Amino acid sequence: YFNSDGNESSMCGNGGRCIVHFAQQLGIFSGESTHFIAIDGPHNAWIQEDSIVLEMSNTAEMRVLDNGDFEGNTGSPHYVQWVNQPLPLEEIQEKGFGIRHLPQYEKEGINVNFVAPLTENSIWVGTFERGVEAPTYSCGTGVTAAALAYASKTKSQAENNRIFIQVPGGNLIVQWKWINGK
């Protein structure tokens, strides 16, 4: 996968879901499950009713930064910042660009996710993606990072470890499994 700036991307969660759907439509696999290899390693995927379920790689840790924001890698590097309410795309552009171009992220880049809690089990996420250098309507690795950061921050006891997520492009669900309590 290549970003619009021409550089090879790291894992693209939404791209993974799209390729699974496309492969099924082309008849490359039959049934409800498949697997593929991405830049970050192997992924399993399932087609369940009208949804594509993608198993992401294990995330070592979402680190809490001194300012209370989070940083981690869910196949792509992500910075998670808390906001009080969903932001318009113009504000995601301005704030995301500023964080993405901080000296510690300038060379490799980082995706920036803004997260606003909606209910106990739902959040809004807006993402500024490196390589695209703009907000995107959805980011699969970004909503994964946001869900894990939210669960870590709130010690969420979300039913079935599942968070409902609103993004500018629609709705997603992230479900996780803690390994060794992390």
mmCIF file of C-alpha atoms in Angstrom:
data_model
loop_
_atom_site.group_PDB
_atom_site.id
_atom_site.type_symbol
_atom_site.label_atom_id
_atom_site.label_comp_id
_atom_site.label_asym_id
_atom_site.label_seq_id
_atom_site.Cartn_x
_atom_site.Cartn_y
_atom_site.Cartn_z
ATOM 1 C CA TYR A 1 0.000 0.000 0.000
ATOM 2 C CA PHE A 2 1.345 3.429 -0.926
ATOM 3 C CA ASN A 3 0.218 6.743 0.562
ATOM 4 C CA SER A 4 -0.662 9.721 -1.595
ATOM 5 C CA ASP A 5 2.828 11.149 -0.959
ATOM 6 C CA GLY A 6 4.280 8.136 -2.826
ATOM 7 C CA ASN A 7 5.835 6.457 0.215
ATOM 8 C CA GLU A 8 5.060 2.890 1.206
ATOM 9 C CA SER A 9 2.591 2.806 4.053
ATOM 10 C CA SER A 10 2.628 0.759 7.210
ATOM 11 C CA MET A 11 -0.424 -1.388 7.976
ATOM 12 C CA CYS A 12 -3.696 0.029 6.678
ATOM 13 C CA GLY A 13 -6.640 -1.448 8.585
ATOM 14 C CA ASN A 14 -9.317 -0.116 6.240
ATOM 15 C CA GLY A 15 -7.209 -1.164 3.263
ATOM 16 C CA GLY A 16 -7.043 -4.676 4.725
ATOM 17 C CA ARG A 17 -10.816 -4.808 5.055
ATOM 18 C CA CYS A 18 -11.222 -3.541 1.479
ATOM 19 C CA ILE A 19 -8.824 -6.098 0.025
ATOM 20 C CA VAL A 20 -10.665 -8.930 1.783
ATOM 21 C CA HIS A 21 -13.965 -7.761 0.304
ATOM 22 C CA PHE A 22 -12.386 -7.304 -3.138
ATOM 23 C CA ALA A 23 -10.742 -10.754 -3.025
ATOM 24 C CA GLN A 24 -14.060 -12.364 -2.127
ATOM 25 C CA GLN A 25 -15.824 -10.515 -4.962
ATOM 26 C CA LEU A 26 -13.172 -11.785 -7.401
ATOM 27 C CA GLY A 27 -13.605 -15.354 -6.116
ATOM 28 C CA ILE A 28 -10.013 -15.549 -4.826
ATOM 29 C CA PHE A 29 -11.359 -17.257 -1.716
ATOM 30 C CA SER A 30 -14.673 -18.801 -0.812
ATOM 31 C CA GLY A 31 -16.287 -19.188 2.538
ATOM 32 C CA GLU A 32 -16.261 -16.779 5.416
ATOM 33 C CA SER A 33 -12.573 -16.570 6.338
ATOM 34 C CA THR A 34 -9.226 -15.841 4.771
ATOM 35 C CA HIS A 35 -5.814 -14.488 5.655
ATOM 36 C CA PHE A 36 -3.263 -12.186 4.094
ATOM 37 C CA ILE A 37 0.200 -10.856 4.782
ATOM 38 C CA ALA A 38 0.671 -7.114 5.236
ATOM 39 C CA ILE A 39 3.793 -5.126 5.946
ATOM 40 C CA ASP A 40 3.349 -5.798 9.688
ATOM 41 C CA GLY A 41 2.805 -9.552 9.270
ATOM 42 C CA PRO A 42 -0.092 -11.997 8.871
ATOM 43 C CA HIS A 43 -3.741 -11.084 9.445
ATOM 44 C CA ASN A 44 -6.844 -13.236 9.651
ATOM 45 C CA ALA A 45 -10.147 -11.908 8.365
ATOM 46 C CA TRP A 46 -13.773 -13.007 8.407
ATOM 47 C CA ILE A 47 -16.851 -11.965 6.531
ATOM 48 C CA GLN A 48 -19.813 -11.850 8.896
ATOM 49 C CA GLU A 49 -23.099 -10.756 7.373
ATOM 50 C CA ASP A 50 -22.386 -7.286 5.956
ATOM 51 C CA SER A 51 -19.143 -6.737 7.879
ATOM 52 C CA ILE A 52 -15.480 -7.490 7.336
ATOM 53 C CA VAL A 53 -13.772 -8.454 10.593
ATOM 54 C CA LEU A 54 -10.015 -8.000 10.609
ATOM 55 C CA GLU A 55 -7.654 -9.340 13.248
ATOM 56 C CA MET A 56 -4.991 -6.749 13.906
ATOM 57 C CA SER A 57 -1.462 -7.543 15.096
ATOM 58 C CA ASN A 58 -0.857 -7.548 18.831
ATOM 59 C CA THR A 59 -0.096 -4.106 20.205
ATOM 60 C CA ALA A 60 2.720 -4.113 22.737
ATOM 61 C CA GLU A 61 1.459 -1.132 24.709
ATOM 62 C CA MET A 62 -0.281 2.192 24.482
ATOM 63 C CA ARG A 63 2.116 4.507 26.340
ATOM 64 C CA VAL A 64 0.716 7.344 28.409
ATOM 65 C CA LEU A 65 2.595 10.575 27.708
ATOM 66 C CA ASP A 66 3.300 13.238 30.318
ATOM 67 C CA ASN A 67 0.430 15.380 29.010
ATOM 68 C CA GLY A 68 -2.095 12.501 29.343
ATOM 69 C CA ASP A 69 -2.168 11.699 25.636
ATOM 70 C CA PHE A 70 -1.257 8.231 24.356
ATOM 71 C CA GLU A 71 1.216 6.886 21.815
ATOM 72 C CA GLY A 72 1.434 3.371 20.376
ATOM 73 C CA ASN A 73 1.703 1.180 17.310
ATOM 74 C CA THR A 74 -1.228 -0.867 16.014
ATOM 75 C CA GLY A 75 0.492 -1.737 12.742
ATOM 76 C CA SER A 76 1.043 1.982 12.161
ATOM 77 C CA PRO A 77 2.286 4.516 14.714
ATOM 78 C CA HIS A 78 -0.434 6.573 16.383
ATOM 79 C CA TYR A 79 -0.731 9.544 18.693
ATOM 80 C CA VAL A 80 -4.049 9.766 20.584
ATOM 81 C CA GLN A 81 -5.237 13.115 21.967
ATOM 82 C CA TRP A 82 -8.407 13.643 24.000
ATOM 83 C CA VAL A 83 -10.915 16.301 22.976
ATOM 84 C CA ASN A 84 -14.249 17.287 24.528
ATOM 85 C CA GLN A 85 -16.311 16.984 21.357
ATOM 86 C CA PRO A 86 -15.931 15.893 17.733
ATOM 87 C CA LEU A 87 -13.765 18.267 15.709
ATOM 88 C CA PRO A 88 -14.477 19.622 12.231
ATOM 89 C CA LEU A 89 -12.100 18.439 9.488
ATOM 90 C CA GLU A 90 -10.421 21.872 9.354
ATOM 91 C CA GLU A 91 -9.456 21.612 13.029
ATOM 92 C CA ILE A 92 -8.247 18.009 12.601
ATOM 93 C CA GLN A 93 -6.049 19.299 9.759
ATOM 94 C CA GLU A 94 -4.579 22.157 11.767
ATOM 95 C CA LYS A 95 -4.001 20.347 15.062
ATOM 96 C CA GLY A 96 -3.023 17.040 13.465
ATOM 97 C CA PHE A 97 -0.474 18.687 11.178
ATOM 98 C CA GLY A 98 1.087 20.411 14.190
ATOM 99 C CA ILE A 99 1.511 17.192 16.190
ATOM 100 C CA ARG A 100 2.598 15.083 13.200
ATOM 101 C CA HIS A 101 5.386 17.585 12.473
ATOM 102 C CA LEU A 102 6.768 17.845 16.013
ATOM 103 C CA PRO A 103 10.539 17.202 15.955
ATOM 104 C CA GLN A 104 10.231 13.717 17.499
ATOM 105 C CA TYR A 105 7.809 12.605 14.751
ATOM 106 C CA GLU A 106 9.057 14.606 11.762
ATOM 107 C CA LYS A 107 11.271 11.943 10.158
ATOM 108 C CA GLU A 108 9.121 8.800 10.468
ATOM 109 C CA GLY A 109 5.782 10.525 10.888
ATOM 110 C CA ILE A 110 2.875 9.570 13.108
ATOM 111 C CA ASN A 111 -0.875 9.398 12.606
ATOM 112 C CA VAL A 112 -2.783 11.673 14.969
ATOM 113 C CA ASN A 113 -6.152 10.637 16.384
ATOM 114 C CA PHE A 114 -8.490 12.978 18.229
ATOM 115 C CA VAL A 115 -10.884 11.126 20.540
ATOM 116 C CA ALA A 116 -14.092 12.418 22.129
ATOM 117 C CA PRO A 117 -16.055 10.149 24.477
ATOM 118 C CA LEU A 118 -19.728 9.884 23.488
ATOM 119 C CA THR A 119 -21.072 7.313 25.956
ATOM 120 C CA GLU A 120 -19.482 4.730 28.236
ATOM 121 C CA ASN A 121 -19.058 2.346 25.287
ATOM 122 C CA SER A 122 -18.721 4.719 22.343
ATOM 123 C CA ILE A 123 -16.263 7.323 21.117
ATOM 124 C CA TRP A 124 -15.792 9.644 18.170
ATOM 125 C CA VAL A 125 -12.425 9.520 16.378
ATOM 126 C CA GLY A 126 -11.004 11.975 13.845
ATOM 127 C CA THR A 127 -7.653 11.089 12.246
ATOM 128 C CA PHE A 128 -4.900 13.076 10.554
ATOM 129 C CA GLU A 129 -2.843 10.531 8.570
ATOM 130 C CA ARG A 130 0.850 10.832 7.837
ATOM 131 C CA GLY A 131 1.647 10.296 4.183
ATOM 132 C CA VAL A 132 -1.781 11.588 3.260
ATOM 133 C CA GLU A 133 -0.969 14.733 5.282
ATOM 134 C CA ALA A 134 -4.638 15.399 5.805
ATOM 135 C CA PRO A 135 -7.658 14.150 7.725
ATOM 136 C CA THR A 136 -9.186 10.933 6.438
ATOM 137 C CA TYR A 137 -12.749 9.750 6.869
ATOM 138 C CA SER A 138 -11.655 6.599 8.667
ATOM 139 C CA CYS A 139 -8.455 4.891 9.792
ATOM 140 C CA GLY A 140 -8.591 1.230 10.884
ATOM 141 C CA THR A 141 -5.320 1.211 12.797
ATOM 142 C CA GLY A 142 -6.261 4.610 14.240
ATOM 143 C CA VAL A 143 -9.615 3.520 15.653
ATOM 144 C CA THR A 144 -7.840 0.482 17.097
ATOM 145 C CA ALA A 145 -5.289 2.736 18.821
ATOM 146 C CA ALA A 146 -8.067 5.056 20.018
ATOM 147 C CA ALA A 147 -10.138 2.176 21.422
ATOM 148 C CA LEU A 148 -7.151 0.709 23.282
ATOM 149 C CA ALA A 149 -6.143 4.125 24.640
ATOM 150 C CA TYR A 150 -9.737 4.806 25.733
ATOM 151 C CA ALA A 151 -9.982 1.425 27.438
ATOM 152 C CA SER A 152 -6.635 1.982 29.151
ATOM 153 C CA LYS A 153 -7.495 5.507 30.256
ATOM 154 C CA THR A 154 -10.989 4.771 31.537
ATOM 155 C CA LYS A 155 -10.298 1.218 32.714
ATOM 156 C CA SER A 156 -13.375 0.528 30.629
ATOM 157 C CA GLN A 157 -15.319 -2.575 31.418
ATOM 158 C CA ALA A 158 -16.995 -2.330 28.031
ATOM 159 C CA GLU A 159 -19.269 -5.246 27.344
ATOM 160 C CA ASN A 160 -17.202 -7.935 25.595
ATOM 161 C CA ASN A 161 -14.292 -5.452 25.417
ATOM 162 C CA ARG A 162 -16.095 -3.730 22.543
ATOM 163 C CA ILE A 163 -16.199 -0.017 21.739
ATOM 164 C CA PHE A 164 -18.496 1.560 19.153
ATOM 165 C CA ILE A 165 -16.747 4.241 17.149
ATOM 166 C CA GLN A 166 -18.049 7.102 15.042
ATOM 167 C CA VAL A 167 -15.675 8.447 12.407
ATOM 168 C CA PRO A 168 -16.393 11.087 9.745
ATOM 169 C CA GLY A 169 -16.906 8.243 7.241
ATOM 170 C CA GLY A 170 -19.328 6.113 9.276
ATOM 171 C CA ASN A 171 -19.383 3.686 12.178
ATOM 172 C CA LEU A 172 -16.979 0.954 13.254
ATOM 173 C CA ILE A 173 -16.617 -1.469 16.148
ATOM 174 C CA VAL A 174 -13.327 -2.391 17.793
ATOM 175 C CA GLN A 175 -13.149 -5.424 20.024
ATOM 176 C CA TRP A 176 -9.980 -6.434 21.857
ATOM 177 C CA LYS A 177 -8.523 -9.110 24.055
ATOM 178 C CA TRP A 178 -6.122 -8.209 26.840
ATOM 179 C CA ILE A 179 -3.011 -10.370 26.970
ATOM 180 C CA ASN A 180 -1.326 -10.634 30.375
ATOM 181 C CA GLY A 181 -3.611 -7.894 31.677
ATOM 182 C CA LYS A 182 -2.401 -5.325 29.096
#
